[in-house]
Amino acid sequence: MRKAMMAATAAMMVSGGALANNFGASINYGLGGVGADLGYALIQDTVNVRAGLNAGLDVSGSTTPDATKYDYKLDTGYKTLGLDWHPFNGSFRVSAGYAWSDISLDVRSVGSYTFNGQTATGTATGRIKYDNAPYVSIGLGNHAPSKGGLFFNSELGVMFTGK
């Protein structure tokens, strides 16, 4: 899992764009897994609306660091809809939008547990599921460039998922 996270972080997103009547498309790979974005220029080279679909990284496995066995499954997919603002009419952008999250982590453990001096054997399960959330990001690359062609895209941002 650590190798996949490092590769995704290092690669961020690599995109190929296509232009047809103010539309652009890109494919990407990042922490959200393999994805695709469609962009439409509302104001050419200044403001785009962008929709994205990221399949997610599905990572699962098990580990036994002590006498307890832990099984885990991590899914990181999400869908987005947002606006990209290119303040200098170039590649740099500031983006904001909304993400529909499929991000979750499931954990199951089987073993012996000690609580308040009492030991019991059994199974414990837990789940973390992130809510849908607004996001903001900064990046390089234009999803609906006036000149078309291929481009490198990178983006760094945060989703405000609550607790």
XYZ file of N, CA and C in Angstrom:
489
model
N 0.825 -1.180 0.000
C 0.000 0.000 0.000
C 0.870 1.244 0.000
N 1.961 1.212 0.773
C 2.835 2.373 0.859
C 3.435 2.701 -0.503
N 3.817 1.669 -1.282
C 4.373 1.906 -2.611
C 3.347 2.548 -3.529
N 2.099 2.072 -3.459
C 1.041 2.644 -4.299
C 0.789 4.100 -3.939
N 0.777 4.420 -2.647
C 0.545 5.801 -2.218
C 1.705 6.694 -2.659
N 2.949 6.187 -2.563
C 4.103 6.983 -2.970
C 4.087 7.208 -4.476
N 3.750 6.177 -5.248
C 3.683 6.323 -6.703
C 2.596 7.306 -7.100
N 1.458 7.214 -6.442
C 0.358 8.128 -6.753
C 0.716 9.559 -6.398
N 1.380 9.746 -5.279
C 1.767 11.088 -4.871
C 2.817 11.651 -5.824
N 3.784 10.834 -6.202
C 4.836 11.298 -7.099
C 4.287 11.608 -8.485
N 3.421 10.756 -8.987
C 2.884 10.939 -10.331
C 1.861 12.055 -10.384
N 1.116 12.251 -9.278
C -0.001 13.178 -9.220
C -0.931 12.878 -10.390
N -0.979 13.715 -11.391
C -1.866 13.468 -12.515
C -1.123 13.748 -13.807
N -1.268 12.855 -14.759
C -0.763 13.075 -16.104
C -1.968 13.051 -17.007
N -2.115 14.062 -17.844
C -3.338 14.188 -18.620
C -3.036 14.362 -20.087
N -3.977 13.919 -20.898
C -3.962 14.192 -22.317
C -5.239 14.926 -22.643
N -5.155 16.023 -23.358
C -6.345 16.817 -23.623
C -6.742 16.757 -25.086
N -7.998 16.974 -25.319
C -8.521 17.054 -26.673
C -9.458 18.245 -26.706
N -9.486 18.963 -27.814
C -10.303 20.163 -27.897
C -11.304 20.038 -29.030
N -12.547 20.347 -28.754
C -13.587 20.412 -29.780
C -14.649 21.374 -29.269
N -14.729 22.562 -29.883
C -15.740 23.550 -29.501
C -15.748 23.841 -28.000
N -14.634 24.264 -27.469
C -14.479 24.646 -26.060
C -14.528 23.478 -25.080
N -14.499 22.254 -25.549
C -14.491 21.086 -24.675
C -13.086 20.510 -24.604
N -12.779 19.891 -23.473
C -11.515 19.189 -23.317
C -11.739 17.946 -22.476
N -10.859 16.980 -22.625
C -10.954 15.742 -21.856
C -9.568 15.364 -21.384
N -9.507 14.713 -20.244
C -8.214 14.270 -19.739
C -8.375 12.955 -19.001
N -7.295 12.209 -18.989
C -7.218 11.014 -18.146
C -6.174 11.321 -17.089
N -6.323 10.721 -15.910
C -5.390 11.033 -14.843
C -5.192 9.833 -13.932
N -4.156 9.940 -13.135
C -3.872 8.952 -12.112
C -3.336 9.681 -10.896
N -3.901 9.386 -9.741
C -3.454 10.029 -8.517
C -3.978 9.269 -7.318
N -4.101 9.939 -6.194
C -4.579 9.280 -4.977
C -6.015 8.778 -5.134
N -6.769 9.350 -6.053
C -8.127 8.876 -6.342
C -8.151 7.743 -7.347
N -6.995 7.216 -7.710
C -6.915 6.131 -8.682
C -6.969 6.662 -10.101
N -7.326 5.805 -11.038
C -7.454 6.182 -12.444
C -8.742 6.974 -12.600
N -8.678 8.052 -13.374
C -9.870 8.870 -13.531
C -9.905 9.576 -14.865
N -10.994 10.267 -15.093
C -11.179 11.057 -16.298
C -11.903 12.343 -15.927
N -11.532 13.425 -16.598
C -12.170 14.721 -16.403
C -12.648 15.240 -17.755
N -13.784 15.902 -17.740
C -14.281 16.618 -18.906
C -14.374 18.081 -18.532
N -13.863 18.950 -19.399
C -13.894 20.374 -19.127
C -14.595 21.120 -20.238
N -15.245 22.221 -19.888
C -15.894 23.097 -20.854
C -15.517 24.529 -20.509
N -15.022 25.279 -21.494
C -14.605 26.656 -21.275
C -15.821 27.571 -21.254
N -16.128 28.116 -20.073
C -17.182 29.126 -19.970
C -16.670 30.460 -20.490
N -15.424 30.810 -20.121
C -14.710 31.969 -20.644
C -13.351 31.432 -21.080
N -13.089 31.406 -22.373
C -11.911 30.749 -22.934
C -10.625 31.144 -22.219
N -9.869 30.147 -21.779
C -8.583 30.281 -21.088
C -8.670 31.013 -19.747
N -9.891 31.226 -19.210
C -10.038 31.901 -17.927
C -10.879 31.106 -16.942
N -12.071 30.649 -17.340
C -12.967 29.913 -16.441
C -13.497 28.670 -17.156
N -13.292 27.532 -16.519
C -13.815 26.249 -17.021
C -14.725 25.620 -15.983
N -15.706 24.877 -16.433
C -16.446 23.985 -15.559
C -15.878 22.595 -15.838
N -15.673 21.805 -14.785
C -15.029 20.494 -14.951
C -15.764 19.439 -14.144
N -15.992 18.288 -14.764
C -16.581 17.138 -14.090
C -15.579 15.996 -14.133
N -15.451 15.289 -13.012
C -14.469 14.211 -12.947
C -15.030 12.947 -12.335
N -14.464 11.841 -12.744
C -14.816 10.531 -12.203
C -13.514 9.790 -11.948
N -13.282 9.415 -10.690
C -12.069 8.686 -10.308
C -12.466 7.329 -9.761
N -11.975 6.275 -10.392
C -12.361 4.908 -10.038
C -11.894 4.518 -8.649
N -10.820 5.096 -8.185
C -10.337 4.801 -6.848
C -9.266 3.734 -6.828
N -8.467 3.796 -5.795
C -7.488 2.756 -5.515
C -8.149 1.765 -4.576
N -8.197 0.522 -4.950
C -8.741 -0.517 -4.078
C -7.567 -1.304 -3.527
N -7.309 -1.095 -2.250
C -6.188 -1.752 -1.592
C -6.745 -2.619 -0.473
N -6.358 -3.879 -0.456
C -6.813 -4.756 0.620
C -5.697 -5.721 0.989
N -5.813 -6.274 2.160
C -4.815 -7.223 2.616
C -5.036 -7.574 4.066
N -4.068 -8.229 4.626
C -4.137 -8.562 6.049
C -2.728 -8.560 6.622
N -2.666 -8.350 7.913
C -1.392 -8.322 8.619
C -1.594 -8.895 10.015
N -0.534 -9.458 10.571
C -0.584 -10.012 11.924
C 0.644 -9.506 12.676
N 0.601 -8.262 13.203
C 1.777 -7.735 13.885
C 2.007 -8.357 15.258
N 0.979 -8.941 15.829
C 1.099 -9.627 17.121
C 0.201 -10.860 17.034
N -0.473 -11.245 18.062
C -1.337 -12.423 18.034
C -2.701 -12.121 17.401
N -2.912 -10.897 16.984
C -4.192 -10.503 16.399
C -4.041 -10.328 14.894
N -4.970 -10.889 14.113
C -4.959 -10.749 12.664
C -5.866 -9.589 12.267
N -5.358 -8.712 11.393
C -6.116 -7.566 10.911
C -6.320 -7.690 9.400
N -7.568 -7.605 8.947
C -7.904 -7.547 7.528
C -8.358 -6.120 7.239
N -7.945 -5.562 6.100
C -8.335 -4.194 5.773
C -8.661 -4.077 4.298
N -9.518 -3.092 3.980
C -9.884 -2.790 2.603
C -10.074 -1.282 2.513
N -9.352 -0.648 1.592
C -9.412 0.785 1.389
C -9.886 1.070 -0.026
N -10.916 1.887 -0.179
C -11.417 2.349 -1.474
C -11.300 3.864 -1.498
N -10.839 4.437 -2.630
C -10.607 5.883 -2.670
C -11.285 6.590 -3.839
N -12.329 6.040 -4.417
C -12.967 6.672 -5.571
C -13.858 7.850 -5.191
N -14.055 8.745 -6.160
C -14.962 9.876 -5.962
C -15.315 10.502 -7.311
N -16.364 11.315 -7.311
C -16.804 12.070 -8.474
C -16.783 13.545 -8.098
N -16.473 14.425 -9.061
C -16.382 15.857 -8.756
C -17.094 16.701 -9.802
N -17.492 17.878 -9.380
C -18.018 18.911 -10.271
C -17.529 20.239 -9.716
N -16.855 21.027 -10.547
C -16.305 22.268 -10.029
C -15.956 23.269 -11.101
N -15.438 24.404 -10.659
C -14.983 25.476 -11.544
C -13.476 25.637 -11.417
N -12.820 25.832 -12.554
C -11.392 26.137 -12.600
C -11.243 27.588 -13.028
N -10.501 28.373 -12.262
C -10.233 29.761 -12.617
C -8.753 29.877 -12.936
N -8.440 30.364 -14.113
C -7.068 30.586 -14.570
C -6.808 32.094 -14.511
N -6.322 32.622 -13.366
C -6.227 34.073 -13.186
C -5.253 34.767 -14.138
N -4.287 34.029 -14.690
C -3.304 34.639 -15.581
C -3.483 34.156 -17.026
N -4.648 33.563 -17.332
C -4.970 33.038 -18.667
C -3.944 32.024 -19.155
N -3.348 31.310 -18.221
C -2.357 30.311 -18.581
C -2.695 28.970 -17.965
N -1.675 28.247 -17.585
C -1.823 26.901 -17.057
C -2.241 26.889 -15.582
N -1.738 27.849 -14.789
C -2.038 27.877 -13.352
C -3.538 28.049 -13.131
N -4.075 27.307 -12.145
C -5.504 27.430 -11.848
C -5.764 27.311 -10.356
N -6.873 27.902 -9.955
C -7.440 27.749 -8.622
C -8.817 27.136 -8.854
N -9.135 26.075 -8.141
C -10.385 25.350 -8.386
C -11.181 25.191 -7.100
N -12.488 25.102 -7.262
C -13.384 24.826 -6.145
C -14.577 24.047 -6.694
N -15.131 23.185 -5.858
C -16.276 22.409 -6.315
C -16.801 21.498 -5.233
N -17.442 20.431 -5.666
C -18.066 19.487 -4.751
C -17.670 18.071 -5.168
N -17.411 17.222 -4.178
C -17.005 15.831 -4.434
C -18.016 14.875 -3.813
N -18.441 13.907 -4.602
C -19.297 12.822 -4.112
C -18.382 11.652 -3.817
N -18.247 11.314 -2.546
C -17.210 10.407 -2.076
C -17.639 8.940 -2.039
N -16.739 8.094 -2.490
C -16.835 6.648 -2.288
C -15.671 6.184 -1.418
N -15.049 7.103 -0.694
C -13.848 6.814 0.090
C -14.239 6.124 1.395
N -13.663 4.941 1.610
C -13.973 4.211 2.839
C -12.798 3.309 3.227
N -12.757 2.981 4.510
C -11.775 2.051 5.055
C -12.516 1.086 5.971
N -12.427 -0.206 5.676
C -13.025 -1.252 6.501
C -11.906 -2.067 7.140
N -12.040 -2.328 8.446
C -11.043 -3.103 9.183
C -11.757 -4.167 10.004
N -11.196 -5.375 10.000
C -11.723 -6.496 10.800
C -10.545 -7.144 11.487
N -10.675 -7.396 12.766
C -9.595 -8.062 13.489
C -10.145 -9.247 14.263
N -9.336 -10.295 14.332
C -9.686 -11.506 15.069
C -8.527 -11.809 16.000
N -8.823 -11.931 17.307
C -7.766 -12.212 18.260
C -8.230 -12.048 19.686
N -7.262 -11.885 20.562
C -7.539 -11.685 21.986
C -7.426 -10.210 22.307
N -8.356 -9.738 23.122
C -8.408 -8.331 23.489
C -8.470 -8.221 24.993
N -7.790 -7.212 25.524
C -7.819 -6.978 26.963
C -8.370 -5.585 27.221
N -9.472 -5.531 27.976
C -10.102 -4.271 28.368
C -10.287 -4.289 29.877
N -9.801 -3.277 30.560
C -9.946 -3.158 32.014
C -9.504 -4.429 32.745
N -8.409 -5.011 32.272
C -7.881 -6.192 32.938
C -8.566 -7.494 32.565
N -9.614 -7.457 31.772
C -10.327 -8.666 31.341
C -9.910 -9.018 29.918
N -9.602 -10.297 29.670
C -9.206 -10.755 28.350
C -10.331 -11.564 27.729
N -10.594 -11.284 26.457
C -11.629 -12.013 25.714
C -11.113 -12.263 24.306
N -11.586 -13.330 23.685
C -11.258 -13.642 22.303
C -12.488 -13.358 21.455
N -12.260 -12.747 20.302
C -13.408 -12.435 19.466
C -13.013 -11.675 18.213
N -14.016 -11.067 17.586
C -13.848 -10.321 16.351
C -14.301 -8.881 16.566
N -13.523 -7.955 16.061
C -13.889 -6.538 16.117
C -13.874 -5.992 14.689
N -14.850 -5.166 14.357
C -14.908 -4.565 13.026
C -15.070 -3.057 13.159
N -14.616 -2.352 12.154
C -14.758 -0.904 12.136
C -14.831 -0.404 10.710
N -15.475 0.749 10.518
C -15.610 1.324 9.185
C -15.514 2.843 9.284
N -14.738 3.398 8.379
C -14.665 4.847 8.215
C -15.182 5.134 6.811
N -16.165 5.993 6.694
C -16.737 6.364 5.393
C -16.771 7.881 5.338
N -16.094 8.445 4.355
C -16.068 9.890 4.224
C -17.329 10.392 3.540
N -17.830 11.519 4.014
C -19.024 12.136 3.456
C -18.700 12.865 2.156
N -19.747 13.171 1.402
C -19.614 14.069 0.268
C -19.161 15.416 0.808
N -18.388 16.158 0.023
C -17.777 17.353 0.597
C -17.376 18.367 -0.461
N -17.307 19.647 -0.083
C -16.719 20.644 -0.973
C -15.192 20.468 -0.996
N -14.576 20.969 -2.069
C -13.118 20.896 -2.168
C -12.569 22.196 -2.749
N -11.304 22.440 -2.490
C -10.543 23.518 -3.122
C -9.192 22.939 -3.522
N -8.630 23.478 -4.603
C -7.325 22.998 -5.039
C -6.621 24.066 -5.857
N -5.331 23.871 -6.037
C -4.539 24.656 -6.973
C -3.870 23.652 -7.899
N -3.571 24.095 -9.100
C -2.944 23.156 -10.019
C -2.401 23.824 -11.258
N -1.830 22.992 -12.108
C -1.323 23.407 -13.405
C -2.008 22.564 -14.465
N -2.408 23.167 -15.558
C -3.070 22.472 -16.648
C -4.455 23.054 -16.879
N -4.841 23.091 -18.147
C -6.138 23.636 -18.535
C -6.932 22.534 -19.211
N -8.080 22.180 -18.653
C -8.873 21.071 -19.182
C -9.655 21.427 -20.440
N -9.679 22.695 -20.842
C -10.317 23.101 -22.102
C -9.492 24.222 -22.724
N -8.232 23.926 -23.099
C -7.358 24.977 -23.612
C -7.769 25.429 -25.017
N -7.562 26.701 -25.325
C -7.929 27.221 -26.640
C -7.055 26.632 -27.745
N -5.837 26.196 -27.405
C -4.928 25.663 -28.411
C -4.987 24.139 -28.525
N -5.695 23.451 -27.616
C -5.794 21.989 -27.675
C -4.464 21.319 -27.399
N -4.367 20.036 -27.724
C -3.126 19.308 -27.584
C -3.008 18.554 -26.280
N -1.834 17.973 -26.064
C -1.543 17.218 -24.852
C -0.945 18.150 -23.811
N -1.146 17.827 -22.542
C -0.602 18.652 -21.482
C -0.340 17.812 -20.254
N 0.521 18.318 -19.404
C 0.773 17.721 -18.094
C -0.095 18.471 -17.107
N -0.744 17.735 -16.241
C -1.653 18.319 -15.273
C -1.219 17.882 -13.883
N -1.157 18.805 -12.961
C -0.909 18.439 -11.566
C -1.870 19.243 -10.702
N -2.270 18.654 -9.597
C -3.256 19.297 -8.733
C -3.017 18.869 -7.297
N -3.169 19.816 -6.407
C -3.040 19.550 -4.984
C -4.191 20.278 -4.304
N -4.966 19.538 -3.499
C -6.109 20.173 -2.866
C -6.588 19.407 -1.656
N -7.669 19.907 -1.088
C -8.259 19.284 0.085
C -9.774 19.179 -0.074
N -10.329 18.114 0.513
C -11.777 17.950 0.622
C -12.147 18.180 2.068
N -13.199 18.946 2.303
C -13.644 19.246 3.662
C -14.676 18.216 4.078
N -14.214 17.035 4.521
C -15.099 15.901 4.783
C -15.706 15.900 6.175
N -15.440 16.895 6.973
C -16.029 16.938 8.318
C -15.123 16.289 9.334
N -15.722 15.491 10.222
C -14.983 14.876 11.331
C -13.913 13.935 10.866
